[in-house]
mmCIF file of C-alpha atoms in Angstrom:
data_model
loop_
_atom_site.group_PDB
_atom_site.id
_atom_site.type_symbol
_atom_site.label_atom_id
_atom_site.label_comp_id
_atom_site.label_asym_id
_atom_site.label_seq_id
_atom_site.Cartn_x
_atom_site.Cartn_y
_atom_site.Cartn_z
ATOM 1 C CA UNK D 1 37.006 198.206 10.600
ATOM 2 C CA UNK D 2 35.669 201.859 10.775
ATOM 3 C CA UNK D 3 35.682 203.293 14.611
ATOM 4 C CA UNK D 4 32.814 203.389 16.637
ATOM 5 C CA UNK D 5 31.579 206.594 17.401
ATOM 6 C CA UNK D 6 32.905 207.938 21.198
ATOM 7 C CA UNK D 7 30.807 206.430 24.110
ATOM 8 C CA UNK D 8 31.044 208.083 27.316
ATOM 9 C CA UNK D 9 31.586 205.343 29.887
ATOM 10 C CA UNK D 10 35.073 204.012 31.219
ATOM 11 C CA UNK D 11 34.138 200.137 32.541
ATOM 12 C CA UNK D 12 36.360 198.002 34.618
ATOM 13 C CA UNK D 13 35.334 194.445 34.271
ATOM 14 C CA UNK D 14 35.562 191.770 37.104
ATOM 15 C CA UNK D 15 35.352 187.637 35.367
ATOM 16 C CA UNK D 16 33.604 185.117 37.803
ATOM 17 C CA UNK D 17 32.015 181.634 38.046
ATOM 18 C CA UNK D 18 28.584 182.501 39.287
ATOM 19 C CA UNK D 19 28.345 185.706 37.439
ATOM 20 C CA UNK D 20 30.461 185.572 34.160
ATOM 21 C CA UNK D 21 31.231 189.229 34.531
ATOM 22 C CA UNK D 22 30.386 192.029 36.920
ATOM 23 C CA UNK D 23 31.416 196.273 35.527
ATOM 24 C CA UNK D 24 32.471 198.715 38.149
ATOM 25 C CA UNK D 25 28.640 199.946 37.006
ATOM 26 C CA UNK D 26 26.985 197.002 38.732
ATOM 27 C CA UNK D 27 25.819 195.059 36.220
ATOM 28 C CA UNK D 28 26.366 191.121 36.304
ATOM 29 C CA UNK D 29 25.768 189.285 33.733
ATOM 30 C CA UNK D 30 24.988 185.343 34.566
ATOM 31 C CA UNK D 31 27.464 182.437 33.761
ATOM 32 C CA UNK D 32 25.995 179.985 30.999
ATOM 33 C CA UNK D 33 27.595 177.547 32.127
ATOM 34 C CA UNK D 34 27.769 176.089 28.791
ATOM 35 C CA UNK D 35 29.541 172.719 29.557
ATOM 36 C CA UNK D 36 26.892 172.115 32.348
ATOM 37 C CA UNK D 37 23.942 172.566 30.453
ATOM 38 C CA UNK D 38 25.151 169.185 27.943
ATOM 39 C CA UNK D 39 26.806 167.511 30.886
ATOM 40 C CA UNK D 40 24.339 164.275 30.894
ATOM 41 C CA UNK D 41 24.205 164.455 27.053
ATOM 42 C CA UNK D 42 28.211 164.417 26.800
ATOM 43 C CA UNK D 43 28.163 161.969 29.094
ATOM 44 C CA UNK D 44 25.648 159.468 27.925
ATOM 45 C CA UNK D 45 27.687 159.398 24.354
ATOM 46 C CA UNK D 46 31.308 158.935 26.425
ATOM 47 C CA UNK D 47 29.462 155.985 27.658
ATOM 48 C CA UNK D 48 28.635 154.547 24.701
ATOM 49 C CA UNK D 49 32.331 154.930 23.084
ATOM 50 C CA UNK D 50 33.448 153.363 25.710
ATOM 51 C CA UNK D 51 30.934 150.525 25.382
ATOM 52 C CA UNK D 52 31.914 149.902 21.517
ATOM 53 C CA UNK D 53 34.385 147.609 20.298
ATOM 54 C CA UNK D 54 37.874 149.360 19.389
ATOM 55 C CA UNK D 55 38.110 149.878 15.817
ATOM 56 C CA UNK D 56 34.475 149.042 15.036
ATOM 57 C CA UNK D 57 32.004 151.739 13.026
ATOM 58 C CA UNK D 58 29.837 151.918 15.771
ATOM 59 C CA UNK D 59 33.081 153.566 17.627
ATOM 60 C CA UNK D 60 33.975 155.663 15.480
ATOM 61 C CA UNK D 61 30.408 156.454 14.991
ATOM 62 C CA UNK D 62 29.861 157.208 18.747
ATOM 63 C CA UNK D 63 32.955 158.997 18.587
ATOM 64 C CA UNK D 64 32.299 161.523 15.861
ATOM 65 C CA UNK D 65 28.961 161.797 17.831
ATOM 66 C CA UNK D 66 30.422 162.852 20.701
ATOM 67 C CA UNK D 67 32.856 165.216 18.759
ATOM 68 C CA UNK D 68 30.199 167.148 17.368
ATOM 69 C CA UNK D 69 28.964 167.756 20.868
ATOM 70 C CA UNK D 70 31.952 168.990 22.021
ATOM 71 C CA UNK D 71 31.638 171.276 19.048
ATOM 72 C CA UNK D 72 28.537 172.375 19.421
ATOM 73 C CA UNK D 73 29.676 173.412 23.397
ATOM 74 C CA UNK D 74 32.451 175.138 22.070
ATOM 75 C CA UNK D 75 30.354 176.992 19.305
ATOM 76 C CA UNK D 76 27.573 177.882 21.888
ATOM 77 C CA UNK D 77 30.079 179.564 24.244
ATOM 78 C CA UNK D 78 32.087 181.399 21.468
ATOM 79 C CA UNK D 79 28.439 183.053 20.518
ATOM 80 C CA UNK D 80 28.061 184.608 24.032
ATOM 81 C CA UNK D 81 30.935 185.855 24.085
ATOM 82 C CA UNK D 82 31.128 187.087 20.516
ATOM 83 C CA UNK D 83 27.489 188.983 21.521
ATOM 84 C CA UNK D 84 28.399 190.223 24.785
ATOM 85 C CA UNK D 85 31.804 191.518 24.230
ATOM 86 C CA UNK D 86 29.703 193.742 21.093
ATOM 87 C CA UNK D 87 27.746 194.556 23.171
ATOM 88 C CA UNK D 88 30.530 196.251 25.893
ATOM 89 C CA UNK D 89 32.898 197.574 22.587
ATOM 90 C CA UNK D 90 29.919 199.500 22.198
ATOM 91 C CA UNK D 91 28.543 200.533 24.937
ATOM 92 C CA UNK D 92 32.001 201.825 26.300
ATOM 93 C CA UNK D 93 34.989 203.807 25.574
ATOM 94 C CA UNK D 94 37.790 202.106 27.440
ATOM 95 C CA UNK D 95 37.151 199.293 28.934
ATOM 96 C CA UNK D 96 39.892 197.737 31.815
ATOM 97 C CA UNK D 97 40.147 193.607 32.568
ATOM 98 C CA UNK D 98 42.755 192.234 35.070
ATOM 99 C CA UNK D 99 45.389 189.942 33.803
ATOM 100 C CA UNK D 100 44.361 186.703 33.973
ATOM 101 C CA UNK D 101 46.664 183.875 35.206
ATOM 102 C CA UNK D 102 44.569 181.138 33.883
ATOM 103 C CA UNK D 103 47.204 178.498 33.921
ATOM 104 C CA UNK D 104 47.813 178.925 37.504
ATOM 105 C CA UNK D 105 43.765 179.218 38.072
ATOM 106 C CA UNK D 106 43.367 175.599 37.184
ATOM 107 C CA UNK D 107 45.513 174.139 39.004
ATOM 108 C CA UNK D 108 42.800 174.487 42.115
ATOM 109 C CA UNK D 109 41.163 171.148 40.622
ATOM 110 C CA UNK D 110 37.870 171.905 42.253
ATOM 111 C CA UNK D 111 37.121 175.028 40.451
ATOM 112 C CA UNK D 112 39.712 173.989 36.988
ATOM 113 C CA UNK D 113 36.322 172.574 35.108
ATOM 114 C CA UNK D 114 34.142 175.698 35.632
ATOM 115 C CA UNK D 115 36.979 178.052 35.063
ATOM 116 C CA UNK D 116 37.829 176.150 31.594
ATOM 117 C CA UNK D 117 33.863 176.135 30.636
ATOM 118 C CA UNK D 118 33.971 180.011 31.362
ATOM 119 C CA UNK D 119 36.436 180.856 28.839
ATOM 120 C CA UNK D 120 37.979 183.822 30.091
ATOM 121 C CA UNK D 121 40.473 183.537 28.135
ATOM 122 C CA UNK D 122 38.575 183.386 24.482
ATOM 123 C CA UNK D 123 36.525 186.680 26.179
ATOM 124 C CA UNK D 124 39.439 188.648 26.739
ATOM 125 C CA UNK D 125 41.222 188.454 23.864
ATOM 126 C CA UNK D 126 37.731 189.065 21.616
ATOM 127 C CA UNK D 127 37.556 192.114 23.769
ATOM 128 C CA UNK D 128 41.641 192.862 23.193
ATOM 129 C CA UNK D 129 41.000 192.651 19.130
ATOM 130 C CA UNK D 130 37.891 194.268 19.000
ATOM 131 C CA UNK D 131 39.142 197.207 21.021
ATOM 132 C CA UNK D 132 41.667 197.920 18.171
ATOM 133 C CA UNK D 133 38.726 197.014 15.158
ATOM 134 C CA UNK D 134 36.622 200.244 16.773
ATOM 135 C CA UNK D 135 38.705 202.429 18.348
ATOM 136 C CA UNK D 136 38.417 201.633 21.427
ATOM 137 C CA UNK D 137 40.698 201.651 24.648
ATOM 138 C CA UNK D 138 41.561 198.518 26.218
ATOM 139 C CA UNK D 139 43.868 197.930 29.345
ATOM 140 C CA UNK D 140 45.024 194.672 31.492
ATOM 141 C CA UNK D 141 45.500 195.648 34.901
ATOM 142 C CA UNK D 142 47.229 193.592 37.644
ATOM 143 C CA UNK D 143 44.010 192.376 39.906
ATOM 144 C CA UNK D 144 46.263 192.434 43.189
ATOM 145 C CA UNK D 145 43.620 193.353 46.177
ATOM 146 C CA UNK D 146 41.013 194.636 43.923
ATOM 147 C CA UNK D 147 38.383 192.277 46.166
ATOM 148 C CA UNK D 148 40.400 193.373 49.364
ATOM 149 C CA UNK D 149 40.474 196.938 49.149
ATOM 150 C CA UNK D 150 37.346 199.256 49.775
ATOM 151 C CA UNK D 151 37.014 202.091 46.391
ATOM 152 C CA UNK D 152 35.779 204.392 48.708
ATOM 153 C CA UNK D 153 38.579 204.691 50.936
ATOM 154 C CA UNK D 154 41.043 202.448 50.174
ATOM 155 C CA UNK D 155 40.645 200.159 53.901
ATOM 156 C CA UNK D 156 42.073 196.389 53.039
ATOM 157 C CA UNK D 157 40.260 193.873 54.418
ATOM 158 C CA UNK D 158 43.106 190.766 54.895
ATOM 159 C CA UNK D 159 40.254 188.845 56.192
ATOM 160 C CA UNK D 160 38.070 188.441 53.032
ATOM 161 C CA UNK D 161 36.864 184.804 52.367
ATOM 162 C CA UNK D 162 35.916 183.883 48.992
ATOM 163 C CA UNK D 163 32.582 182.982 50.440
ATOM 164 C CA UNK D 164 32.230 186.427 51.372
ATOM 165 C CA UNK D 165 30.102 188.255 48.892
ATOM 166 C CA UNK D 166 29.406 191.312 50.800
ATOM 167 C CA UNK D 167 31.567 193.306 52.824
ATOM 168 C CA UNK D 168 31.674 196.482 54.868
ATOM 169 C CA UNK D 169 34.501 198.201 55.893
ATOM 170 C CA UNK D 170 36.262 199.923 58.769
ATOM 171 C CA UNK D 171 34.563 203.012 58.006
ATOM 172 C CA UNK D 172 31.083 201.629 57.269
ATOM 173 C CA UNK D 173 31.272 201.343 53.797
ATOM 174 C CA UNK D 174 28.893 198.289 52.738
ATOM 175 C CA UNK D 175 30.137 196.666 49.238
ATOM 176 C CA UNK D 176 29.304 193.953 47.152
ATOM 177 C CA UNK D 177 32.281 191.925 46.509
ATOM 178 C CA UNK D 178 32.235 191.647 42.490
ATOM 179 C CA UNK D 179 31.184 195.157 42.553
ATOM 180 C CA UNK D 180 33.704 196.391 44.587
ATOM 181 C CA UNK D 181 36.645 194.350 42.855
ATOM 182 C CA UNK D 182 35.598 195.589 39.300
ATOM 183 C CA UNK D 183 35.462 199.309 40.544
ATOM 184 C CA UNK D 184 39.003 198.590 41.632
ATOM 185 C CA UNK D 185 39.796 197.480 38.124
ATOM 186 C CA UNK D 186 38.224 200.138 36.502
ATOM 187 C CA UNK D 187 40.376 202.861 38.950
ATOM 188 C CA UNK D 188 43.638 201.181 37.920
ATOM 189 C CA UNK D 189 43.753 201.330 34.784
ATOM 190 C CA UNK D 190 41.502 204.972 33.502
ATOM 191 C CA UNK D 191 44.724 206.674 34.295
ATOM 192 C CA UNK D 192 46.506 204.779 31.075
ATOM 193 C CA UNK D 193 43.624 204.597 29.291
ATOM 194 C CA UNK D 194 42.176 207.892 29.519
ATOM 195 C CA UNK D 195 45.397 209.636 28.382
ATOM 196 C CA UNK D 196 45.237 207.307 25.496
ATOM 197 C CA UNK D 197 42.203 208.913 24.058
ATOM 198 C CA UNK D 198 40.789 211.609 25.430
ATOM 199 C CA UNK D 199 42.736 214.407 23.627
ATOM 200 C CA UNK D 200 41.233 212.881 20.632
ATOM 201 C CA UNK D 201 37.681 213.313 22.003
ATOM 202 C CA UNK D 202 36.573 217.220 21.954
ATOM 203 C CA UNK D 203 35.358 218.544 24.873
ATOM 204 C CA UNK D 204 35.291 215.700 27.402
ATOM 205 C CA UNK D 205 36.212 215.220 30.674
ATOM 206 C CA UNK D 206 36.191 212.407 33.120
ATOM 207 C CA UNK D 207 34.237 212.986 36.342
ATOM 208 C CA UNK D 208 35.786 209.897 38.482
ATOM 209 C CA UNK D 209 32.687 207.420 38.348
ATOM 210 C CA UNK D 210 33.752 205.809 35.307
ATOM 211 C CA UNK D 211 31.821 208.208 32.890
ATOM 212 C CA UNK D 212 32.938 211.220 31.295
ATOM 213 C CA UNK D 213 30.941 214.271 30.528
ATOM 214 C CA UNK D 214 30.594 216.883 27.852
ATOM 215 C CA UNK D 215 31.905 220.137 28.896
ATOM 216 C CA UNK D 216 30.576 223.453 27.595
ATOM 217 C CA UNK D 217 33.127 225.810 25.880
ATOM 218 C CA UNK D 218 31.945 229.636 25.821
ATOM 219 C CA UNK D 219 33.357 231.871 22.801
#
């Protein structure tokens, strides 16, 4: 794959359940929730495998029914993310994602189903490969605090509830939580990725809000 010409934005990138992903530039982008939107079809055609007689063609009917719904979930939610991670590869130099513990995620049983339907995982690793397709930067970051912690001045707040979607801090500092958190992401991880790239990019410079900005060279 040939490179992308340079874009001149650094994004950190913050995965969710009510938005599927918020950048340290404040946009969100809303969760499909792909599973949910066939929920009462999947489950009307579990119902009726269940109802057929083992071993019967109706069952195995039903069943390769209900397969190719499950299929078509699956191919639904691998098109969003195939389009939207395009869409940040191009819109962005280096782009920054915190490492994901999904395994451990889903273990919280009330939030396992939305987190599976999200595919964060799939997302990610699109992102990872298409990175290295268009020469792009790409960076996993350890998330640790990146909700807590104000980006303006660094105050932790050890009270944050995950109900909590806006904060302000000590020092008056209003944030919005997703925001905030992907800002955090983005700041952890431009040190590594910047130095990765930018002495291959003439005449740019980063100016600390995620973008970087063409400087002017006099002979």
């Amino acid at each position: 794959m040939a490179p992308l010409p340079p874009a001149t934005n650094v994004v950190g990138l913050d995965v969710g359940i009510t938005s599927f992903v918020v950048t340290s530039d404040g946009q969100a982008v809303d969760n499909p929730k792909h599973l949910y939107r066939y929920h009462y079809q999947l489950r009307k055609v579990q119902r009726s495998v269940s109802r057929k007689k083992k071993g019967g063609n109706n069952r195995r009917k039903a069943a390769l029914k209900l397969a190719r719904l499950h299929l078509k979930v699956r191919n639904t939610r691998k098109d969003f993310h195939h389009k939207l991670t395009t869409q940040f590869i191009r819109e962005n130099q280096a782009i920054v994602v915190e490492r994901l513990q999904v395994q451990h995620m889903v273990k919280n049983h009330k939030l396992a189903k939305s987190i599976s339907d999200a595919g964060w995982y799939q997302f990610v690793q699109m992102l990872e490969y298409k990175s290295r397709w268009y020469g792009r930067e790409f960076q996993k970051v350890v998330p640790n605090y990146t909700s807590q912690d104000c980006w303006v001045c660094g105050w932790r707040n050890t009270d944050l509830q995950l109900s909590d979607r806006e904060w302000t801090c000590a020092n008056g500092h209003t944030l919005d939580r997703d925001v905030n958190a992907a800002i955090n992401i983005r700041n952890k991880g431009v040190g590594h990725t910047l130095s990765a790239w930018e002495s291959d990019t003439d005449g740019v410079q980063y100016n600390g809000n995620g973008r970087v900005a063409q400087e002017s060279h006099s002979l």
